[in-house]
């Protein structure tokens, strides 16, 4: 084997070892996080219920907000169509009946 091949092989080996260490650190960190999560759940059994309640409240509020946005978009669409119908009737020499106050 030539010296260049040996150095490349050595570099590849070092990269592989560094990658193994990184993967092992990630696995240890992930296991520690999972252990910490289960520990917190055991420590505070009502935390999951509070989180679920909070999520349900946020979902209800987001649904209300979505409804308001959809209603506004529908109102805008009706207003545009009304204006378009009014223009078409004006071109034909007709108009909508509007009650004056």
PDB file of C-alpha atoms in Angstrom:
ATOM      1  CA  UNK A   1       0.000   0.000   0.000  1.00  0.00           C
ATOM      2  CA  UNK A   2       1.207   3.484  -0.758  1.00  0.00           C
ATOM      3  CA  UNK A   3       1.610   6.203   1.825  1.00  0.00           C
ATOM      4  CA  UNK A   4      -1.216   8.274   0.294  1.00  0.00           C
ATOM      5  CA  UNK A   5      -3.648   5.381   0.551  1.00  0.00           C
ATOM      6  CA  UNK A   6      -2.612   4.794   4.150  1.00  0.00           C
ATOM      7  CA  UNK A   7      -3.178   8.438   5.086  1.00  0.00           C
ATOM      8  CA  UNK A   8      -6.586   8.456   3.352  1.00  0.00           C
ATOM      9  CA  UNK A   9      -7.519   5.230   5.099  1.00  0.00           C
ATOM     10  CA  UNK A  10      -6.409   6.687   8.428  1.00  0.00           C
ATOM     11  CA  UNK A  11      -8.451   9.879   7.791  1.00  0.00           C
ATOM     12  CA  UNK A  12     -11.525   7.849   6.893  1.00  0.00           C
ATOM     13  CA  UNK A  13     -11.078   5.774  10.030  1.00  0.00           C
ATOM     14  CA  UNK A  14     -10.820   8.912  12.168  1.00  0.00           C
ATOM     15  CA  UNK A  15     -13.966  10.365  10.544  1.00  0.00           C
ATOM     16  CA  UNK A  16     -15.819   7.127  11.187  1.00  0.00           C
ATOM     17  CA  UNK A  17     -14.740   7.147  14.840  1.00  0.00           C
ATOM     18  CA  UNK A  18     -15.822  10.785  15.226  1.00  0.00           C
ATOM     19  CA  UNK A  19     -19.185   9.937  13.661  1.00  0.00           C
ATOM     20  CA  UNK A  20     -19.618   6.986  16.027  1.00  0.00           C
ATOM     21  CA  UNK A  21     -18.902   9.237  19.003  1.00  0.00           C
ATOM     22  CA  UNK A  22     -21.421  11.792  17.745  1.00  0.00           C
ATOM     23  CA  UNK A  23     -24.096   9.140  17.267  1.00  0.00           C
ATOM     24  CA  UNK A  24     -23.420   7.721  20.726  1.00  0.00           C
ATOM     25  CA  UNK A  25     -23.656  11.201  22.293  1.00  0.00           C
ATOM     26  CA  UNK A  26     -26.957  11.785  20.475  1.00  0.00           C
ATOM     27  CA  UNK A  27     -28.334   8.432  21.661  1.00  0.00           C
ATOM     28  CA  UNK A  28     -27.312   9.164  25.246  1.00  0.00           C
ATOM     29  CA  UNK A  29     -28.833  12.639  25.070  1.00  0.00           C
ATOM     30  CA  UNK A  30     -32.059  11.254  23.583  1.00  0.00           C
ATOM     31  CA  UNK A  31     -32.290   8.553  26.262  1.00  0.00           C
ATOM     32  CA  UNK A  32     -31.678  11.159  28.967  1.00  0.00           C
ATOM     33  CA  UNK A  33     -34.431  13.413  27.521  1.00  0.00           C
ATOM     34  CA  UNK A  34     -36.892  10.522  27.386  1.00  0.00           C
ATOM     35  CA  UNK A  35     -36.027   9.561  30.962  1.00  0.00           C
ATOM     36  CA  UNK A  36     -36.464  13.185  32.056  1.00  0.00           C
ATOM     37  CA  UNK A  37     -39.878  13.382  30.358  1.00  0.00           C
ATOM     38  CA  UNK A  38     -41.141  10.239  32.058  1.00  0.00           C
ATOM     39  CA  UNK A  39     -39.700  11.456  35.361  1.00  0.00           C
ATOM     40  CA  UNK A  40     -41.559  14.755  35.015  1.00  0.00           C
ATOM     41  CA  UNK A  41     -44.779  12.936  34.164  1.00  0.00           C
ATOM     42  CA  UNK A  42     -44.463  10.708  37.214  1.00  0.00           C
ATOM     43  CA  UNK A  43     -43.596  13.681  39.392  1.00  0.00           C
ATOM     44  CA  UNK A  44     -46.614  15.722  38.276  1.00  0.00           C
ATOM     45  CA  UNK A  45     -49.470  13.502  37.055  1.00  0.00           C
ATOM     46  CA  UNK A  46     -51.778  16.467  36.447  1.00  0.00           C
ATOM     47  CA  UNK A  47     -49.330  18.224  34.107  1.00  0.00           C
ATOM     48  CA  UNK A  48     -50.485  16.141  31.145  1.00  0.00           C
ATOM     49  CA  UNK A  49     -54.109  16.948  31.951  1.00  0.00           C
ATOM     50  CA  UNK A  50     -53.340  20.665  32.226  1.00  0.00           C
ATOM     51  CA  UNK A  51     -51.448  20.543  28.939  1.00  0.00           C
ATOM     52  CA  UNK A  52     -54.354  18.747  27.269  1.00  0.00           C
ATOM     53  CA  UNK A  53     -56.807  21.323  28.626  1.00  0.00           C
ATOM     54  CA  UNK A  54     -54.604  24.162  27.405  1.00  0.00           C
ATOM     55  CA  UNK A  55     -54.342  22.588  23.964  1.00  0.00           C
ATOM     56  CA  UNK A  56     -58.131  22.201  23.783  1.00  0.00           C
ATOM     57  CA  UNK A  57     -58.619  25.838  24.749  1.00  0.00           C
ATOM     58  CA  UNK A  58     -56.105  26.989  22.138  1.00  0.00           C
ATOM     59  CA  UNK A  59     -57.789  24.824  19.506  1.00  0.00           C
ATOM     60  CA  UNK A  60     -61.198  26.289  20.375  1.00  0.00           C
ATOM     61  CA  UNK A  61     -59.825  29.835  20.153  1.00  0.00           C
ATOM     62  CA  UNK A  62     -58.114  29.122  16.848  1.00  0.00           C
ATOM     63  CA  UNK A  63     -61.356  27.660  15.466  1.00  0.00           C
ATOM     64  CA  UNK A  64     -63.221  30.812  16.513  1.00  0.00           C
ATOM     65  CA  UNK A  65     -60.562  32.977  14.871  1.00  0.00           C
ATOM     66  CA  UNK A  66     -60.716  30.885  11.708  1.00  0.00           C
ATOM     67  CA  UNK A  67     -64.494  31.316  11.648  1.00  0.00           C
ATOM     68  CA  UNK A  68     -64.123  35.098  11.922  1.00  0.00           C
ATOM     69  CA  UNK A  69     -61.591  35.149   9.082  1.00  0.00           C
ATOM     70  CA  UNK A  70     -63.800  32.974   6.881  1.00  0.00           C
ATOM     71  CA  UNK A  71     -66.837  35.154   7.602  1.00  0.00           C
ATOM     72  CA  UNK A  72     -64.878  38.288   6.684  1.00  0.00           C
ATOM     73  CA  UNK A  73     -63.700  36.690   3.432  1.00  0.00           C
ATOM     74  CA  UNK A  74     -67.266  35.628   2.608  1.00  0.00           C
ATOM     75  CA  UNK A  75     -68.574  39.114   3.368  1.00  0.00           C
ATOM     76  CA  UNK A  76     -65.920  40.602   1.076  1.00  0.00           C
ATOM     77  CA  UNK A  77     -66.876  38.143  -1.676  1.00  0.00           C
ATOM     78  CA  UNK A  78     -70.569  39.039  -1.350  1.00  0.00           C
ATOM     79  CA  UNK A  79     -69.714  42.738  -1.456  1.00  0.00           C
ATOM     80  CA  UNK A  80     -67.657  42.277  -4.654  1.00  0.00           C
ATOM     81  CA  UNK A  81     -70.454  40.266  -6.277  1.00  0.00           C
ATOM     82  CA  UNK A  82     -73.001  42.905  -5.266  1.00  0.00           C
ATOM     83  CA  UNK A  83     -70.859  45.611  -6.871  1.00  0.00           C
ATOM     84  CA  UNK A  84     -70.458  43.487 -10.004  1.00  0.00           C
ATOM     85  CA  UNK A  85     -74.236  42.873 -10.270  1.00  0.00           C
ATOM     86  CA  UNK A  86     -74.883  46.563  -9.743  1.00  0.00           C
ATOM     87  CA  UNK A  87     -72.475  47.455 -12.578  1.00  0.00           C
ATOM     88  CA  UNK A  88     -74.063  44.899 -14.889  1.00  0.00           C
ATOM     89  CA  UNK A  89     -77.551  46.207 -14.141  1.00  0.00           C
ATOM     90  CA  UNK A  90     -76.389  49.800 -14.676  1.00  0.00           C
ATOM     91  CA  UNK A  91     -75.021  48.813 -18.084  1.00  0.00           C
ATOM     92  CA  UNK A  92     -78.433  47.361 -18.935  1.00  0.00           C
ATOM     93  CA  UNK A  93     -80.172  50.521 -17.683  1.00  0.00           C
ATOM     94  CA  UNK A  94     -81.597  48.907 -14.550  1.00  0.00           C
ATOM     95  CA  UNK A  95     -80.846  49.283 -10.866  1.00  0.00           C
ATOM     96  CA  UNK A  96     -81.393  47.683  -7.470  1.00  0.00           C
ATOM     97  CA  UNK A  97     -84.192  49.010  -5.294  1.00  0.00           C
ATOM     98  CA  UNK A  98     -82.676  50.809  -2.305  1.00  0.00           C
ATOM     99  CA  UNK A  99     -84.785  52.082   0.528  1.00  0.00           C
ATOM    100  CA  UNK A 100     -83.855  55.603   1.623  1.00  0.00           C
ATOM    101  CA  UNK A 101     -83.941  56.665   5.231  1.00  0.00           C
TER     102      UNK A 101
END
